[in-house]
Coordinates of N, CA and C in Angstrom, one line a residue:
M1 N 0.8 -1.2 0.0 CA 0.0 0.0 0.0 C 0.9 1.2 0.0
A2 N 0.5 2.3 -0.7 CA 1.2 3.5 -0.7 C 1.2 4.2 0.6
E3 N 2.0 5.2 0.8 CA 2.1 5.9 2.0 C 0.8 6.7 2.3
V4 N 0.3 6.6 3.6 CA -0.8 7.3 4.0 C -0.4 8.6 4.7
I5 N -1.0 9.7 4.2 CA -0.6 11.0 4.7 C -1.8 11.6 5.5
L6 N -1.5 12.0 6.8 CA -2.5 12.7 7.6 C -2.3 14.2 7.5
R7 N -3.4 14.9 7.3 CA -3.3 16.4 7.2 C -4.6 17.0 7.5
A8 N -4.6 18.3 7.8 CA -5.9 19.0 8.1 C -6.8 18.9 7.0
Y9 N -8.1 18.8 7.3 CA -9.2 18.8 6.3 C -9.1 20.1 5.5
E10 N -9.4 20.0 4.2 CA -9.5 21.1 3.3 C -10.8 20.9 2.5
R11 N -11.4 22.0 2.1 CA -12.7 22.0 1.4 C -12.7 21.0 0.2
R12 N -11.6 20.9 -0.5 CA -11.5 19.9 -1.6 C -11.7 18.5 -1.2
D13 N -11.6 18.2 0.1 CA -11.7 16.8 0.6 C -13.2 16.4 0.8
A14 N -14.1 17.4 0.7 CA -15.5 17.1 1.0 C -16.1 16.0 0.2
A15 N -15.9 15.9 -1.1 CA -16.5 14.9 -2.0 C -16.0 13.5 -1.6
G16 N -14.8 13.3 -1.3 CA -14.3 12.0 -0.8 C -14.8 11.6 0.6
A17 N -14.8 12.6 1.5 CA -15.2 12.4 2.8 C -16.7 12.0 2.9
V18 N -17.5 12.7 2.1 CA -18.9 12.5 2.2 C -19.3 11.1 1.7
K19 N -18.5 10.6 0.8 CA -18.8 9.2 0.3 C -18.5 8.2 1.5
I20 N -17.4 8.4 2.2 CA -17.1 7.5 3.4 C -18.2 7.7 4.4
W21 N -18.5 8.9 4.8 CA -19.5 9.2 5.8 C -20.9 8.5 5.5
N22 N -21.3 8.7 4.3 CA -22.6 8.2 3.9 C -22.6 6.7 3.8
D23 N -21.5 6.1 3.4 CA -21.4 4.6 3.4 C -21.6 4.1 4.8
I24 N -20.9 4.7 5.8 CA -21.0 4.3 7.1 C -22.5 4.5 7.6
T25 N -23.1 5.6 7.3 CA -24.5 5.8 7.7 C -25.4 4.8 7.1
R26 N -25.2 4.4 5.8 CA -26.0 3.4 5.2 C -25.8 2.0 5.8
T27 N -24.6 1.7 6.1 CA -24.3 0.4 6.8 C -25.1 0.3 8.1
G28 N -25.2 1.4 8.8 CA -26.1 1.4 10.0 C -25.6 0.7 11.2
N29 N -24.3 0.6 11.4 CA -23.8 -0.1 12.7 C -22.8 0.7 13.4
A30 N -22.7 2.0 13.1 CA -21.6 2.8 13.8 C -22.1 4.2 14.1
F31 N -22.5 5.0 13.1 CA -22.9 6.4 13.3 C -24.3 6.5 13.8
P32 N -24.7 7.4 14.7 CA -26.0 7.5 15.2 C -27.0 8.1 14.2
G33 N -26.5 9.0 13.3 CA -27.3 9.6 12.4 C -27.9 8.7 11.3
E34 N -29.0 9.1 10.7 CA -29.7 8.3 9.7 C -29.7 9.0 8.4
I35 N -29.5 10.3 8.4 CA -29.6 11.2 7.2 C -28.2 11.3 6.5
E36 N -28.2 11.1 5.2 CA -27.0 11.3 4.5 C -26.7 12.8 4.2
Y37 N -25.4 13.1 4.1 CA -24.9 14.4 3.9 C -24.7 14.7 2.4
T38 N -24.6 15.9 2.0 CA -24.1 16.3 0.7 C -22.6 16.8 0.9
A39 N -21.9 17.0 -0.1 CA -20.5 17.5 0.0 C -20.6 18.9 0.7
E40 N -21.6 19.7 0.4 CA -21.7 21.0 1.0 C -22.0 20.9 2.5
S41 N -22.9 20.0 2.9 CA -23.3 19.9 4.3 C -22.2 19.3 5.1
I42 N -21.5 18.3 4.5 CA -20.3 17.7 5.3 C -19.2 18.7 5.4
N43 N -19.0 19.6 4.4 CA -18.0 20.6 4.6 C -18.4 21.5 5.7
S44 N -19.6 21.9 5.8 CA -20.1 22.8 7.0 C -19.8 22.1 8.3
L45 N -20.2 20.8 8.4 CA -20.0 20.0 9.6 C -18.5 20.0 10.0
F46 N -17.7 19.6 9.0 CA -16.3 19.5 9.3 C -15.6 20.8 9.7
Q47 N -16.1 21.9 9.1 CA -15.5 23.2 9.5 C -15.9 23.7 10.8
E48 N -17.0 23.1 11.4 CA -17.5 23.5 12.7 C -16.7 22.8 13.8
Q49 N -15.9 21.8 13.5 CA -15.2 21.0 14.5 C -14.0 21.8 15.1
T50 N -13.5 21.3 16.2 CA -12.3 21.8 16.8 C -11.1 21.5 15.8
R51 N -11.1 20.2 15.3 CA -10.2 19.8 14.3 C -10.9 18.7 13.4
T52 N -10.5 18.7 12.2 CA -10.9 17.7 11.3 C -9.6 17.3 10.5
V53 N -9.3 16.0 10.5 CA -8.1 15.5 9.8 C -8.5 14.4 8.8
C54 N -7.8 14.5 7.7 CA -8.0 13.5 6.6 C -6.8 12.6 6.5
A55 N -7.1 11.3 6.2 CA -6.0 10.4 5.8 C -6.1 10.3 4.3
L56 N -5.0 10.6 3.6 CA -4.9 10.5 2.2 C -4.1 9.4 1.7
L57 N -4.6 8.7 0.7 CA -3.9 7.6 0.1 C -3.9 7.9 -1.4
D58 N -2.8 8.0 -2.0 CA -2.7 8.4 -3.4 C -3.5 9.6 -3.7
E59 N -3.4 10.6 -2.8 CA -4.1 11.9 -2.9 C -5.6 11.8 -2.8
Q60 N -6.1 10.7 -2.4 CA -7.6 10.5 -2.3 C -7.9 10.3 -0.8
V61 N -9.1 10.8 -0.4 CA -9.5 10.7 1.0 C -9.8 9.2 1.3
A62 N -9.0 8.6 2.2 CA -9.2 7.2 2.6 C -9.8 7.1 4.0
G63 N -9.8 8.2 4.7 CA -10.4 8.3 6.1 C -10.3 9.7 6.6
F64 N -10.9 9.8 7.8 CA -11.0 11.1 8.5 C -11.3 10.9 9.9
Y65 N -11.1 12.0 10.7 CA -11.7 12.1 12.0 C -12.1 13.5 12.3
I66 N -13.1 13.7 13.1 CA -13.6 15.0 13.6 C -13.4 14.9 15.1
L67 N -13.0 16.1 15.6 CA -12.7 16.2 17.1 C -13.3 17.5 17.6
H68 N -14.0 17.4 18.7 CA -14.8 18.5 19.2 C -15.1 18.2 20.7
P69 N -15.5 19.3 21.5 CA -15.9 19.0 22.8 C -17.0 18.0 22.9
N70 N -17.0 17.1 23.9 CA -18.1 16.2 24.1 C -19.3 16.8 24.7
N71 N -19.1 18.0 25.3 CA -20.2 18.7 26.0 C -19.9 20.1 26.0
I72 N -20.7 20.9 26.7 CA -20.5 22.4 26.7 C -20.0 22.8 28.1
G73 N -19.6 24.1 28.2 CA -19.3 24.7 29.5 C -18.3 24.0 30.4
R74 N -18.7 23.6 31.6 CA -17.9 23.0 32.5 C -17.4 21.6 32.2
C75 N -18.0 21.0 31.1 CA -17.6 19.7 30.6 C -16.9 19.7 29.3
A76 N -16.6 20.9 28.8 CA -16.0 21.1 27.5 C -14.5 20.7 27.4
H77 N -13.9 20.3 28.5 CA -12.5 19.9 28.5 C -12.3 18.4 28.1
I78 N -13.4 17.7 27.9 CA -13.4 16.3 27.5 C -13.8 16.3 26.0
A79 N -13.0 15.7 25.2 CA -13.3 15.7 23.7 C -14.1 14.5 23.4
N80 N -14.6 14.6 22.1 CA -15.3 13.5 21.5 C -14.8 13.4 20.1
A81 N -14.8 12.3 19.5 CA -14.4 12.1 18.1 C -15.2 11.1 17.3
S82 N -15.2 11.3 16.0 CA -15.8 10.3 15.1 C -14.8 10.0 14.1
Y83 N -14.7 8.8 13.6 CA -13.8 8.3 12.6 C -14.5 7.6 11.5
G84 N -13.9 7.8 10.3 CA -14.4 7.1 9.1 C -13.3 6.6 8.3
V85 N -13.3 5.4 7.8 CA -12.3 4.8 6.9 C -13.1 4.1 5.8
S86 N -12.6 4.4 4.6 CA -13.2 3.8 3.4 C -13.2 2.3 3.5
H87 N -14.3 1.6 3.1 CA -14.4 0.2 3.1 C -13.2 -0.5 2.3
A88 N -12.8 0.2 1.3 CA -11.8 -0.4 0.4 C -10.4 -0.5 1.0
V89 N -10.2 0.3 2.1 CA -8.8 0.2 2.7 C -8.9 -0.2 4.2
R90 N -10.0 -0.7 4.6 CA -10.0 -1.1 6.0 C -9.1 -2.3 6.2
G91 N -8.5 -2.4 7.4 CA -7.6 -3.5 7.8 C -6.2 -3.2 7.5
H92 N -5.9 -2.0 7.1 CA -4.5 -1.6 6.7 C -3.9 -0.6 7.7
G93 N -4.5 -0.4 8.8 CA -4.0 0.4 9.9 C -4.3 1.9 9.8
I94 N -5.2 2.3 8.9 CA -5.5 3.7 8.8 C -6.3 4.1 10.0
G95 N -7.3 3.3 10.4 CA -8.1 3.7 11.6 C -7.2 3.9 12.8
R96 N -6.3 3.0 13.0 CA -5.3 3.1 14.2 C -4.6 4.4 14.1
R97 N -4.0 4.7 12.9 CA -3.3 6.0 12.8 C -4.2 7.2 13.1
L98 N -5.4 7.1 12.6 CA -6.4 8.2 12.9 C -6.6 8.4 14.4
V99 N -6.9 7.2 15.1 CA -7.2 7.3 16.5 C -6.0 7.8 17.3
L100 N -4.8 7.3 17.0 CA -3.6 7.7 17.7 C -3.3 9.2 17.4
H101 N -3.5 9.6 16.2 CA -3.3 11.0 15.8 C -4.3 11.9 16.6
S102 N -5.5 11.4 16.7 CA -6.6 12.3 17.4 C -6.2 12.4 18.9
L103 N -5.6 11.4 19.5 CA -5.2 11.6 20.9 C -4.1 12.7 21.0
T104 N -3.2 12.7 20.1 CA -2.2 13.8 20.1 C -2.8 15.1 19.9
T105 N -3.7 15.2 18.9 CA -4.4 16.4 18.6 C -5.2 16.9 19.7
A106 N -6.0 16.0 20.4 CA -6.8 16.4 21.5 C -5.9 17.0 22.6
R107 N -4.8 16.4 22.9 CA -3.9 16.9 23.9 C -3.4 18.3 23.5
E108 N -3.0 18.5 22.2 CA -2.6 19.8 21.8 C -3.7 20.8 21.9
C109 N -4.9 20.4 21.7 CA -6.0 21.4 21.8 C -6.4 21.7 23.3
G110 N -5.8 21.0 24.2 CA -6.1 21.3 25.6 C -7.1 20.4 26.3
F111 N -7.6 19.4 25.5 CA -8.5 18.5 26.1 C -7.8 17.6 27.2
R112 N -8.6 17.2 28.2 CA -8.1 16.4 29.3 C -8.5 14.9 29.1
G113 N -9.3 14.6 28.2 CA -9.8 13.2 28.0 C -10.5 13.2 26.7
L114 N -10.7 11.9 26.2 CA -11.4 11.7 25.0 C -12.5 10.6 25.3
Q115 N -13.7 10.9 25.0 CA -14.8 10.0 25.4 C -15.6 9.7 24.1
F116 N -16.0 8.4 24.0 CA -16.9 7.9 23.0 C -18.2 7.6 23.7
N117 N -19.3 8.2 23.3 CA -20.6 8.0 23.9 C -21.4 6.8 23.5
A118 N -21.1 6.3 22.3 CA -22.0 5.3 21.7 C -21.2 4.4 20.7
V119 N -20.4 3.5 21.2 CA -19.7 2.5 20.4 C -20.7 1.3 20.3
V120 N -21.2 1.0 19.2 CA -22.1 -0.1 19.0 C -21.4 -1.4 19.3
A121 N -22.0 -2.3 20.1 CA -21.4 -3.5 20.6 C -21.0 -4.4 19.4
S122 N -21.8 -4.5 18.4 CA -21.5 -5.4 17.2 C -20.4 -4.8 16.3
N123 N -20.0 -3.6 16.6 CA -18.9 -3.0 15.8 C -17.6 -3.4 16.4
T124 N -17.3 -4.7 16.2 CA -16.2 -5.3 16.9 C -14.8 -4.8 16.5
R125 N -14.7 -4.3 15.2 CA -13.5 -3.7 14.8 C -13.2 -2.4 15.6
A126 N -14.2 -1.6 15.8 CA -14.0 -0.4 16.6 C -13.7 -0.7 18.0
V127 N -14.4 -1.7 18.6 CA -14.2 -2.1 20.0 C -12.7 -2.5 20.2
T128 N -12.3 -3.4 19.3 CA -10.9 -4.0 19.4 C -9.9 -2.8 19.2
L129 N -10.1 -2.0 18.2 CA -9.2 -0.9 18.0 C -9.1 0.0 19.2
Y130 N -10.2 0.5 19.7 CA -10.2 1.4 20.8 C -9.5 0.8 22.1
E131 N -9.8 -0.4 22.3 CA -9.2 -1.1 23.5 C -7.7 -1.3 23.3
S132 N -7.3 -1.6 22.1 CA -5.9 -1.8 21.8 C -5.1 -0.5 21.9
C133 N -5.8 0.7 21.7 CA -5.2 2.0 21.8 C -5.2 2.5 23.2
G134 N -5.8 1.8 24.2 CA -5.7 2.2 25.6 C -7.0 2.8 26.1
F135 N -8.1 2.8 25.3 CA -9.3 3.3 25.8 C -9.9 2.3 26.8
Q136 N -10.6 2.8 27.9 CA -11.2 2.0 28.9 C -12.7 2.0 28.7
Q137 N -13.4 0.9 28.6 CA -14.8 0.8 28.6 C -15.3 1.2 30.0
I138 N -16.1 2.3 30.1 CA -16.5 2.7 31.4 C -18.0 2.6 31.6
G139 N -18.7 2.1 30.6 CA -20.2 1.9 30.8 C -20.8 1.2 29.6
K140 N -22.0 0.7 29.8 CA -22.8 0.0 28.8 C -24.2 0.5 28.9
I141 N -24.8 0.9 27.8 CA -26.2 1.3 27.7 C -27.0 0.2 27.0
P142 N -27.7 -0.7 27.7 CA -28.5 -1.7 27.1 C -29.5 -1.2 26.1
G143 N -29.5 -1.7 24.9 CA -30.4 -1.3 23.9 C -30.3 0.2 23.5
G144 N -29.1 0.8 23.6 CA -29.0 2.2 23.3 C -28.9 2.6 21.9
Y145 N -28.8 1.6 21.0 CA -28.7 1.8 19.5 C -29.8 1.2 18.8
H146 N -30.5 2.0 18.1 CA -31.7 1.5 17.3 C -31.1 1.1 15.9
T147 N -31.2 -0.2 15.6 CA -30.6 -0.8 14.4 C -31.5 -0.5 13.2
K148 N -30.8 -0.6 12.0 CA -31.6 -0.5 10.8 C -32.7 -1.4 10.6
S149 N -32.6 -2.6 11.2 CA -33.6 -3.6 11.1 C -34.8 -3.4 12.1
G150 N -34.6 -2.4 13.0 CA -35.7 -2.0 13.9 C -35.5 -2.5 15.3
G151 N -34.4 -3.3 15.5 CA -34.2 -3.8 16.9 C -33.3 -2.8 17.7
Y152 N -32.9 -3.3 18.8 CA -32.0 -2.4 19.7 C -30.8 -3.2 20.1
E153 N -29.7 -2.5 20.2 CA -28.4 -3.2 20.5 C -27.7 -2.3 21.5
D154 N -26.9 -3.0 22.3 CA -26.1 -2.3 23.4 C -25.1 -1.3 22.7
I155 N -24.8 -0.3 23.5 CA -23.7 0.6 23.1 C -22.8 0.7 24.3
Y156 N -21.5 0.9 24.1 CA -20.5 1.1 25.1 C -20.0 2.5 25.1
I157 N -19.6 3.0 26.3 CA -19.0 4.3 26.5 C -17.5 4.0 26.8
Y158 N -16.6 4.7 26.1 CA -15.2 4.5 26.2 C -14.6 5.9 26.6
F159 N -13.5 5.8 27.4 CA -12.8 7.0 27.8 C -11.3 6.7 27.8
Y160 N -10.6 7.8 27.3 CA -9.1 7.8 27.4 C -8.7 9.1 28.1
N161 N -7.9 8.8 29.2 CA -7.5 9.9 30.1 C -6.2 10.5 29.5
L162 N -6.3 11.8 29.0 CA -5.1 12.4 28.3 C -4.2 13.0 29.4
V163 N -4.6 13.2 30.6 CA -3.8 13.8 31.6 C -2.9 12.8 32.3
N164 N -3.6 11.7 32.7 CA -2.8 10.6 33.4 C -3.0 9.3 32.6
E165 N -2.1 9.2 31.6 CA -2.2 8.1 30.7 C -2.0 6.7 31.4
N166 N -1.4 6.7 32.6 CA -1.2 5.4 33.3 C -2.6 4.8 33.6
Q167 N -3.6 5.6 33.7 CA -4.9 5.1 34.0 C -5.6 4.4 32.8
N168 N -4.9 4.5 31.7 CA -5.5 3.8 30.5 C -5.0 2.4 30.3
E169 N -4.2 1.9 31.2 CA -3.7 0.6 31.1 C -4.6 -0.4 31.9

């Protein structure tokens, strides 16, 4: 595989990023949203974030992450992130690079932790990735995810302490 380059999102990345985002939305086992974006609306979403980073492979968007506060006010020092990797290049370490990069970026932005609110239990690739990167599962919400088929599935809450990384072991 060619070299993967991580860099800040640019407007020209919207067309490639929206394809990945909408594919994940259609698959229906990771993102909570059900509505697909256009290149224009994904550009607006990405520009509203604290940081948006793209993974480029042969100058094409192969993945991305968005990073922002998980909450407002007195809880805004904890970050949240979403990741997307093209189906065509999954299993080649791009997701891992994005997650590890987002931890560094979150620290640089002054966040004290990174929290995922809704990791779908059946999304075993994400569960394995996050745990291998040092995230701790701190909770489970039974039936917290409404599946495409109309059922309900558990979701996990994960946390990574950016201040005391020893607590991530």
